[in-house]
Coordinates of C-alpha atoms and ligand atoms in Angstrom, one line a residue:
X18 CA -0.3 18.9 17.9
X19 CA 3.0 18.7 19.8
X20 CA 5.9 18.6 17.4
X21 CA 7.2 15.4 19.0
X22 CA 3.9 13.6 18.3
X23 CA 3.9 15.0 14.8
X24 CA 7.3 13.5 14.2
X25 CA 6.3 10.1 15.6
X26 CA 3.3 10.2 13.3
X27 CA 5.4 11.1 10.3
X28 CA 7.8 8.1 11.0
X29 CA 4.8 5.7 11.2
X30 CA 3.3 7.3 8.0
X31 CA 6.6 6.8 6.1
X32 CA 6.3 3.1 6.8
X33 CA 2.6 2.7 6.2
X34 CA 2.8 4.4 2.8
X35 CA 5.9 2.8 1.4
X36 CA 8.3 5.7 1.9
X37 CA 10.9 4.3 4.4
X38 CA 11.3 0.9 6.0
X39 CA 13.7 -0.1 8.8
X40 CA 16.5 -2.1 7.1
X41 CA 16.5 -5.8 7.7
X42 CA 13.3 -5.5 9.6
X43 CA 12.4 -9.2 9.6
X44 CA 15.6 -9.7 11.5
X45 CA 14.7 -7.0 14.0
X46 CA 16.4 -4.3 12.1
X47 CA 19.9 -2.8 11.9
X48 CA 20.5 0.4 13.8
X49 CA 20.4 3.7 11.9
X50 CA 20.2 1.9 8.5
X51 CA 17.0 2.3 6.4
X52 CA 15.5 1.1 3.1
X53 CA 13.4 3.3 0.8
X54 CA 10.1 1.8 -0.4
X55 CA 8.2 2.2 -3.6
X56 CA 7.2 5.9 -2.9
X57 CA 10.4 6.8 -1.1
X58 CA 12.7 5.8 -3.9
X59 CA 10.6 8.1 -6.3
X60 CA 10.8 11.0 -4.0
X61 CA 14.5 10.5 -3.5
X62 CA 15.1 10.3 -7.2
X63 CA 13.2 13.5 -7.8
X64 CA 15.2 15.3 -5.1
X65 CA 18.4 14.1 -6.7
X66 CA 17.2 15.3 -10.1
X67 CA 16.3 18.7 -8.7
X68 CA 19.8 19.0 -7.2
X69 CA 21.7 17.5 -10.1
X70 CA 20.0 19.6 -12.8
X71 CA 20.2 22.8 -10.7
X72 CA 24.0 22.2 -10.6
X73 CA 24.9 20.6 -13.9
X74 CA 22.2 21.9 -16.3
X75 CA 22.0 25.4 -15.0
X76 CA 25.7 26.0 -14.7
X77 CA 27.8 25.7 -17.8
X78 CA 30.9 25.5 -15.7
X79 CA 29.7 22.6 -13.4
X80 CA 30.1 19.0 -14.6
X81 CA 29.3 15.7 -12.8
X82 CA 31.2 12.6 -12.0
X83 CA 30.5 9.2 -10.3
X84 CA 33.6 8.0 -8.4
X85 CA 34.0 4.7 -6.6
X86 CA 33.1 4.1 -3.0
X87 CA 36.4 2.3 -2.3
X88 CA 39.4 4.5 -2.7
X89 CA 43.1 4.2 -2.0
X90 CA 43.5 4.3 1.8
X91 CA 46.1 7.0 1.6
X92 CA 43.4 9.4 0.4
X93 CA 41.9 9.2 3.9
X94 CA 45.3 9.8 5.5
X95 CA 45.8 12.9 3.3
X96 CA 42.3 14.2 3.9
X97 CA 42.8 14.0 7.7
X98 CA 40.0 11.5 8.2
X99 CA 42.2 8.7 9.6
X100 CA 43.6 11.0 12.3
X101 CA 40.8 13.5 12.9
X102 CA 37.4 12.3 11.8
X103 CA 36.3 11.8 15.3
X104 CA 33.4 12.5 17.6
X105 CA 33.9 13.3 21.3
X106 CA 32.1 10.5 23.2
X107 CA 31.0 10.2 26.8
X108 CA 29.4 7.2 28.5
X109 CA 27.0 7.1 31.4
X110 CA 28.3 4.6 33.8
X111 CA 24.8 3.6 35.1
X112 CA 22.9 3.2 31.9
X113 CA 26.0 2.2 29.9
X114 CA 24.7 4.4 27.1
X115 CA 27.1 6.3 25.0
X116 CA 26.5 9.9 23.9
X117 CA 28.3 12.6 21.8
X118 CA 29.5 15.1 24.3
X119 CA 29.0 18.0 21.9
X120 CA 25.4 16.9 21.2
X121 CA 24.6 16.8 24.9
X122 CA 25.8 20.4 25.2
X123 CA 24.0 21.5 22.0
X124 CA 20.8 20.1 23.4
X125 CA 21.3 22.0 26.6
X126 CA 21.7 25.2 24.5
X127 CA 18.6 24.3 22.6
X128 CA 16.7 24.0 25.8
X129 CA 17.6 27.5 26.9
X130 CA 16.7 28.8 23.4
X131 CA 13.4 27.1 23.8
X132 CA 12.7 28.8 27.1
X133 CA 13.4 32.2 25.4
X134 CA 11.2 31.4 22.5
X135 CA 8.3 30.3 24.7
X136 CA 8.5 33.5 26.6
X137 CA 8.4 35.5 23.3
X138 CA 5.5 33.4 22.0
X139 CA 3.5 34.0 25.3
X140 CA 4.1 37.7 25.1
X141 CA 3.2 37.8 21.4
X142 CA -0.2 36.2 22.2
X143 CA -0.7 38.6 25.1
X144 CA 0.0 41.8 23.3
X145 CA -1.4 40.8 19.9
X146 CA -0.7 43.3 17.0
X147 CA 1.0 45.8 19.3
X148 CA 3.8 43.3 20.1
X149 CA 7.3 44.5 19.4
X150 CA 9.4 41.4 19.5
X151 CA 12.8 43.2 19.2
X152 CA 12.0 45.5 22.1
X153 CA 10.7 42.6 24.2
X154 CA 13.8 40.5 23.6
X155 CA 16.0 43.5 24.6
X156 CA 14.1 44.4 27.8
X157 CA 12.3 41.4 29.3
X158 CA 14.1 40.3 32.5
X159 CA 13.6 36.5 32.0
X160 CA 14.6 36.6 28.4
X161 CA 17.7 38.6 29.2
X162 CA 18.7 36.3 32.0
X163 CA 18.3 33.2 29.7
X164 CA 20.1 35.0 26.9
X165 CA 23.0 35.6 29.2
X166 CA 23.1 32.0 30.2
X167 CA 23.0 30.9 26.6
X168 CA 25.8 33.3 25.6
X169 CA 28.1 32.2 28.4
X170 CA 27.5 28.5 27.7
X171 CA 27.9 29.0 24.0
X172 CA 31.2 30.8 24.4
X173 CA 32.6 28.2 26.7
X174 CA 31.5 25.4 24.4
X175 CA 32.9 27.1 21.3
X176 CA 36.3 27.6 23.1
X177 CA 36.4 24.0 24.3
X178 CA 35.7 22.7 20.7
X179 CA 38.2 25.1 19.2
X180 CA 40.9 24.0 21.6
X181 CA 40.0 20.3 21.3
X182 CA 39.7 20.3 25.1
X183 CA 38.0 17.1 26.0
X184 CA 38.3 17.6 29.8
X185 CA 36.6 21.0 29.4
X186 CA 33.7 19.4 27.4
X187 CA 33.2 16.9 30.3
X188 CA 33.4 19.7 32.8
X189 CA 30.7 21.7 31.0
X190 CA 28.4 18.6 31.1
X191 CA 29.1 18.3 34.8
X192 CA 28.6 22.0 35.5
X193 CA 25.4 22.2 33.5
X194 CA 24.1 19.2 35.5
X195 CA 23.2 17.4 32.3
X196 CA 21.7 13.9 33.1
X197 CA 21.6 10.7 31.1
X198 CA 18.1 10.5 29.6
X199 CA 18.0 6.8 30.4
X200 CA 19.4 6.5 33.9
X201 CA 18.7 10.1 35.0
X202 CA 22.1 10.2 36.6
X203 CA 25.2 12.4 36.2
X204 CA 27.7 9.5 36.5
X205 CA 29.8 10.3 33.5
X206 CA 33.1 8.8 32.2
X207 CA 35.9 10.9 30.6
X208 CA 35.3 12.2 27.1
X209 CA 37.2 10.2 24.4
X210 CA 37.6 10.6 20.6
X211 CA 36.1 7.9 18.4
X212 CA 36.8 7.5 14.7
X213 CA 33.7 7.3 12.5
X214 CA 35.1 5.5 9.5
X215 CA 34.0 1.9 8.6
X216 CA 36.9 -0.2 7.4
X217 CA 37.1 -3.5 5.5
X218 CA 39.7 -5.5 3.7
X219 CA 40.4 -5.7 0.0
X220 CA 42.1 -8.8 -1.5
X221 CA 42.7 -12.1 0.3
X222 CA 44.5 -12.1 3.6
X223 CA 47.0 -14.6 2.1
X224 CA 48.2 -11.9 -0.3
X225 CA 48.4 -9.3 2.4
X226 CA 45.0 -7.6 2.3
X227 CA 44.7 -3.9 2.1
X228 CA 42.7 -2.1 4.7
X229 CA 40.3 0.1 2.9
X230 CA 37.5 2.4 4.1
X231 CA 33.9 2.9 3.1
X232 CA 34.1 6.6 2.1
X233 CA 32.7 8.9 4.8
X234 CA 32.1 11.7 2.3
X235 CA 31.9 11.8 -1.5
X236 CA 34.0 15.0 -1.7
X237 CA 37.4 13.2 -1.8
X238 CA 36.4 11.3 -4.9
X239 CA 36.0 14.7 -6.5
X240 CA 39.3 16.1 -5.3
X241 CA 41.3 13.1 -6.5
X242 CA 39.6 13.5 -9.9
X243 CA 40.2 17.2 -10.2
X244 CA 43.0 16.9 -12.7
X245 CA 41.3 14.2 -14.8
X246 CA 38.2 16.4 -15.2
X247 CA 40.0 19.7 -15.6
X248 CA 42.2 18.2 -18.4
X249 CA 39.7 16.0 -20.3
X250 CA 37.0 18.6 -20.0
X251 CA 39.4 21.5 -20.8
X252 CA 37.8 23.3 -17.8
X253 CA 38.8 26.8 -16.9
X254 CA 38.7 28.3 -13.4
X255 CA 36.2 28.8 -11.9
X256 CA 34.5 25.5 -12.4
X257 CA 32.7 22.9 -10.3
X258 CA 32.5 19.1 -10.1
X259 CA 29.3 17.6 -8.7
X260 CA 28.6 14.1 -7.4
X261 CA 25.8 12.2 -5.8
X262 CA 26.6 9.0 -3.9
X263 CA 26.6 6.9 -0.8
X264 CA 28.7 7.7 2.3
X265 CA 29.1 5.8 5.5
X266 CA 29.8 6.9 9.0
X267 CA 29.7 4.8 12.2
X268 CA 27.5 7.3 13.9
X269 CA 27.2 6.6 17.7
X270 CA 24.3 8.9 18.3
X271 CA 22.1 7.7 15.5
X272 CA 18.7 9.2 16.3
X273 CA 15.8 11.0 14.7
X274 CA 15.0 8.4 12.1
X275 CA 16.8 9.2 8.8
X276 CA 18.3 12.4 10.1
X277 CA 21.5 10.7 11.2
X278 CA 22.2 7.4 9.5
X279 CA 25.2 5.0 9.2
X280 CA 24.7 4.6 5.4
X281 CA 23.4 7.7 3.6
X282 CA 23.7 9.6 0.4
X283 CA 25.3 12.9 -0.3
X284 CA 25.0 15.5 -3.1
X285 CA 28.3 17.4 -3.1
X286 CA 29.8 20.0 -5.4
X287 CA 33.4 21.3 -5.2
X288 CA 33.8 24.6 -6.9
X289 CA 37.4 25.3 -7.8
X290 CA 38.4 29.0 -7.9
X291 CA 41.4 31.3 -8.1
X292 CA 42.9 31.9 -4.6
X293 CA 41.7 35.2 -3.2
X294 CA 38.3 35.0 -4.9
X295 CA 37.0 32.2 -2.7
X296 CA 35.0 34.3 -0.2
X297 CA 33.1 36.0 -3.0
X298 CA 32.2 32.6 -4.4
X299 CA 31.3 31.4 -0.9
X300 CA 28.8 34.2 -0.7
X301 CA 27.4 33.5 -4.1
X302 CA 26.9 29.8 -3.4
X303 CA 25.3 30.6 -0.1
X304 CA 22.7 32.7 -1.9
X305 CA 22.2 30.1 -4.7
X306 CA 21.8 27.2 -2.3
X307 CA 19.4 29.1 0.0
X308 CA 17.3 30.0 -3.1
X309 CA 17.3 26.4 -4.1
X310 CA 15.7 25.4 -0.7
X311 CA 13.3 28.3 -0.6
X312 CA 12.0 27.7 -4.1
X313 CA 10.2 24.6 -2.8
X314 CA 7.8 26.9 -1.1
X315 CA 7.9 25.6 2.5
X316 CA 8.1 29.1 4.0
X317 CA 11.2 31.3 4.1
X318 CA 10.9 31.7 7.9
X319 CA 11.7 28.0 8.3
X320 CA 15.3 28.4 7.0
X321 CA 18.3 30.1 8.5
X322 CA 22.1 30.1 8.2
X323 CA 24.1 28.9 11.1
X324 CA 27.6 30.2 11.2
X325 CA 30.1 27.6 12.5
X326 CA 31.4 28.2 16.0
X327 CA 34.4 26.1 15.2
X328 CA 36.1 26.5 11.9
X329 CA 38.0 23.4 10.7
X330 CA 41.7 24.2 10.5
X331 CA 41.5 24.1 6.6
X332 CA 38.4 26.3 6.3
X333 CA 38.2 30.1 6.1
X334 CA 34.4 30.3 6.2
X335 CA 31.6 27.8 6.9
X336 CA 27.8 27.9 7.3
X337 CA 25.0 25.4 7.5
X338 CA 21.6 25.8 6.0
X339 CA 19.2 24.9 8.8
X340 CA 15.6 24.0 8.5
X341 CA 13.0 24.1 11.3
X342 CA 12.3 20.3 11.7
X343 CA 9.7 19.2 14.2
X344 CA 12.7 18.7 16.6
X345 CA 14.1 22.2 16.0
X346 CA 16.3 24.0 13.6
X347 CA 18.9 21.5 12.3
X348 CA 21.5 21.3 9.5
X349 CA 20.4 20.2 6.1
X350 CA 23.4 21.4 4.1
X351 CA 26.9 22.6 4.7
X352 CA 28.7 25.3 2.7
X353 CA 32.4 25.5 3.3
X354 CA 35.3 27.5 1.9
X355 CA 38.0 24.8 2.2
X356 CA 41.0 26.8 0.9
X357 CA 43.6 24.7 -1.0
X358 CA 43.8 22.2 1.9
X359 CA 42.5 19.1 0.2
X360 CA 44.3 19.5 -3.2
X361 CA 47.5 20.4 -1.4
X362 CA 47.3 17.4 0.9
X363 CA 46.8 15.1 -2.1
X364 CA 49.8 16.7 -3.9
X365 CA 51.8 16.0 -0.8
X366 CA 50.7 12.4 -0.2
X367 CA 50.5 11.3 -3.9
X368 CA 53.7 13.1 -5.0
X369 CA 51.8 14.4 -8.1
X370 CA 51.4 18.0 -9.0
X371 CA 47.7 19.0 -8.8
X372 CA 47.7 22.5 -10.2
X373 CA 46.0 24.8 -12.6
X374 CA 47.9 26.7 -15.2
X375 CA 46.4 30.2 -15.3
X376 CA 46.9 31.6 -18.8
X377 CA 46.1 35.1 -17.7
X378 CA 48.8 35.1 -15.0
X379 CA 51.0 32.7 -16.9
X380 CA 51.6 30.7 -13.7
X381 CA 50.4 27.5 -12.0
X382 CA 48.8 27.3 -8.6
X383 CA 46.6 25.0 -6.4
X384 CA 43.0 26.2 -6.8
X385 CA 40.9 27.1 -3.7
X386 CA 37.6 25.3 -3.2
X387 CA 34.1 26.2 -2.1
X388 CA 32.0 23.2 -1.3
X389 CA 28.3 22.7 -1.1
X390 CA 27.3 19.5 0.6
X391 CA 23.8 18.2 1.3
X392 CA 22.5 14.9 2.5
X393 CA 19.8 13.3 0.2
X394 CA 18.2 11.6 3.2
X395 CA 18.1 14.7 5.3
X396 CA 16.6 16.6 2.5
X397 CA 14.0 13.8 2.1
X398 CA 13.2 14.2 5.8
X399 CA 13.0 17.9 5.4
X400 CA 10.5 17.7 2.5
X401 CA 8.3 15.2 4.4
X402 CA 8.4 17.1 7.7
X403 CA 7.2 20.2 5.8
X404 CA 4.7 18.3 3.7
X405 CA 3.0 16.2 6.4
X406 CA -0.4 17.7 7.5
X407 CA -3.4 16.5 9.3
X408 CA -6.5 18.5 8.3
X409 CA -9.8 18.7 9.9
X410 CA -12.6 18.7 7.3
X411 CA -16.3 19.1 7.8
X412 CA -17.1 15.5 8.5
X413 CA -13.7 13.9 8.4
X414 CA -10.0 14.4 8.9
X415 CA -7.4 13.7 6.3
X416 CA -3.7 13.1 6.3
X417 CA -2.1 14.7 3.4
X418 CA 1.5 15.0 2.2
X419 CA 1.7 18.4 0.5
X420 CA 4.9 17.5 -1.4
X421 CA 5.7 20.1 -4.1
X422 CA 4.1 18.4 -7.2
X423 CA 7.5 18.4 -9.0
X424 CA 8.9 16.2 -6.3
X425 CA 5.8 14.0 -5.6
X426 CA 6.4 10.3 -6.2
X427 CA 3.2 9.8 -8.1
X428 CA 2.0 12.7 -10.2
X429 CA -1.5 11.6 -10.9
X430 CA -4.0 8.9 -10.1
X431 CA -6.6 7.9 -12.7
X432 CA -9.8 6.7 -11.1
X433 CA -12.8 5.3 -12.9
X434 CA -15.9 6.2 -10.9
X435 CA -17.3 2.8 -11.3
X436 CA -15.9 -0.5 -12.5
X437 CA -18.2 -0.8 -15.5
X438 CA -19.7 1.0 -18.6
X439 CA -16.2 1.1 -20.2
X440 CA -14.9 3.6 -17.6
X441 CA -11.9 1.5 -16.5
X442 CA -10.9 1.1 -20.2
X443 CA -10.9 4.9 -20.7
X444 CA -8.9 5.3 -17.5
X445 CA -6.3 2.8 -18.8
X446 CA -6.1 4.6 -22.1
X447 CA -5.4 7.9 -20.3
X448 CA -2.6 6.3 -18.3
X449 CA -1.2 4.7 -21.5
X450 CA -1.1 8.1 -23.0
X451 CA 0.4 10.0 -20.0
X452 CA 2.8 7.4 -18.6
X453 CA 5.7 8.5 -20.8
X454 CA 5.6 11.9 -19.1
X455 CA 4.4 11.3 -15.6
X456 CA 4.4 8.6 -12.9
X457 CA 0.7 7.5 -13.0
X458 CA -1.3 5.2 -10.8
X459 CA -4.6 3.4 -11.6
X460 CA -7.0 2.7 -8.7
X461 CA -10.5 1.4 -9.0
X462 CA -11.0 -0.2 -5.5
X463 CA -13.3 1.4 -2.8
X464 CA -15.4 4.5 -2.9
X465 CA -14.0 7.6 -4.7
X466 CA -13.6 9.3 -1.3
X467 CA -11.4 6.6 0.0
X468 CA -9.4 6.6 -3.1
X469 CA -8.8 10.3 -2.8
X470 CA -7.7 9.8 0.9
X471 CA -5.2 7.1 -0.2
X472 CA -3.7 9.5 -2.8
X473 CA -3.6 12.4 -0.3
X474 CA -1.7 10.2 2.1
X475 CA 1.0 9.5 -0.5
X476 CA 1.0 13.0 -1.7
X477 CA -0.4 12.6 -5.3
X478 CA -1.0 16.1 -6.5
X479 CA -3.7 15.3 -9.1
X480 CA -6.6 12.8 -9.2
X481 CA -8.3 12.4 -12.5
X482 CA -11.8 10.8 -12.3
X483 CA -13.5 9.2 -15.3
X484 CA -17.3 9.2 -15.0
X485 CA -20.3 8.8 -17.3
X486 CA -20.0 12.3 -18.7
X487 CA -16.6 11.2 -20.0
X488 CA -18.4 8.8 -22.3
X489 CA -20.3 11.7 -23.8
X490 CA -17.7 14.5 -24.2
X491 CA -14.2 13.1 -23.4
X492 CA -14.0 15.3 -20.3
X493 CA -12.8 14.2 -16.8
X494 CA -12.6 15.9 -13.4
X495 CA -9.2 16.8 -12.1
X496 CA -9.0 17.2 -8.3
X497 CA -6.2 19.2 -6.8
X498 CA -4.7 17.7 -3.6
X499 CA -4.1 20.8 -1.6
X500 CA -7.3 22.7 -2.2
X501 CA -9.4 19.6 -2.9
X502 CA -11.1 21.6 -5.6
X503 CA -12.2 19.9 -8.7
X504 CA -12.6 21.1 -12.3
X505 CA -13.9 19.6 -15.4
X506 CA -11.3 19.5 -18.2
X507 CA -10.9 17.8 -21.6
X508 CA -8.7 14.6 -21.5
X509 CA -6.6 16.3 -24.2
X510 CA -5.7 19.1 -21.7
X511 CA -4.4 16.9 -18.9
X512 CA -0.9 16.7 -20.3
X513 CA -0.4 20.5 -20.4
X514 CA -2.2 21.2 -17.0
X515 CA -0.2 18.6 -15.1
X516 CA 3.0 19.3 -17.1
X517 CA 2.9 22.9 -16.1
X518 CA 2.6 22.1 -12.4
X519 CA 5.3 19.4 -12.3
X520 CA 7.9 21.2 -14.4
X521 CA 11.4 21.5 -13.1
X522 CA 11.9 24.4 -15.5
X523 CA 9.3 26.5 -13.5
X524 CA 11.0 25.6 -10.3
X525 CA 14.4 26.5 -11.6
X526 CA 13.1 29.9 -12.7
X527 CA 12.7 30.7 -8.9
X528 CA 16.4 30.0 -8.0
Ligands
GAP611 N1 32.2 17.0 2.5 C1 31.7 17.7 3.6 C2 30.8 16.9 4.5 O1 30.7 15.7 4.3 P1 29.2 17.1 6.5 O2 28.7 18.4 7.2 O3 29.9 16.1 7.4 O4 30.2 17.7 5.4 C3 27.3 17.2 4.7 O5 28.0 16.5 5.7 C4 25.9 16.8 4.8 O6 25.7 15.4 4.7 C5 25.1 17.2 6.0 O7 24.7 18.6 6.0 C6 24.0 16.3 6.1 O8 22.9 16.7 5.2 C7 24.5 15.0 5.5 N2 25.0 14.1 6.5 C8 26.1 14.0 7.2 N3 26.1 13.0 8.1 C9 25.0 12.3 7.9 C10 24.4 11.2 8.5 N4 25.0 10.5 9.4 N5 23.1 10.8 8.1 C11 22.5 11.5 7.1 N6 23.0 12.6 6.5 C12 24.2 13.0 6.9

């Protein structure tokens, strides 16, 4: 199936099975804002737990906070967001549609990359086992020609971004003959900067209301609490502060479902270190975070690091963890070495000393920071993109979400084979017993086959069926979602069989 079709099906599936709904749907929706349904919220909570515990439980020197969404407006001046949290926008004069200039160019780069990959795929099929991809990429004329095009465009683009040269960004769009997908024309305006922060007012206007912002990242709530946590927690460098919370950005190009939203959630961790050690910590966190992703078992080949073309002026290293979504490799997480920029800025703007007294050196300094920052919603989309499968069976097809059991919203469904002979009562007793450990669902409607399909579609890893043999020997069948195999087990074994499979501890052992 074409990847685009697959993505459309996934979006429809999310709605049909209570994962994600368009926000304010009965009022025709609100652009790039989404609500999570009964299954979505469970998956989201499980993702957050996986992240939170991997940070806070597994690292003695990482603690969590929960800071407010509203913060003093000067924080956003200090952080640079008021002056520089901008996207370069360009309008098509015919369709009146607005685009991010950098995204248009990135898409052009992706098209060239696609051409190269298709060439490689074709050759791989042609040559079979004898295919040497490296050699092919280094020698095939068409691949080389496209690679040269890609390199030239990439270098020009990186330079324009680094120089903040908006005219050059426009010129690239013109030279590359990029057309508006709606009007099909090249009738472009100039490129302009657009600030992404939402603002509102605090207090009544009669008192002189204060203009405040909805935070565009959770990280600043961590920076401004650095001293509070360091002092009250008697934290010694290196140490980290983790936070999960909502962030808001007035994204202009809000596309690809929950990939880019206007209201979303972030899981961020700022790791404070001694200056000069930050690049070692950057490497360490890169490895730890990549292991966290790969431990979910979606295939190591689907992840890669993308080194930033343009380093923000405060960063001395930055990479993204990218996942191969149905629409290509895209960022899921950013890992940045942010130097002492943020804390120094807050020192400057607040007039308060934000330092660490290093007992070994007997001196105070502003710590450096390594940040890991991942979007909950984007991680959610990553999990579902990887999990969604359509399988052809002997006489049937099934749609199944192969979500890792530990993250699955419902862990087990308990199904009485028939609605009589005391089977429903036994099924209820099993749920009453297991509901303290696992999210369970009871289902007695329709044939057992239909019930299995319903559970496959929401990604329930285990279906437990109560039948007449249960009345005789207290055994049930347990059906495994991915293999569809069934085995007969004692009711008393369920807790340990399922517990083993949905254990965070087992997952953490892989990080
Ligand atoms: N504090 C650093 C920071 O916010 P970022 O790269 O702008 O860095 C970090 O964002 C992560 O937040 C991204 O990797 C992505 O997963 C998520 N994210 C950013 N903007 C988003 C949006 N509009 N919708 C959904 N997730 C978003």
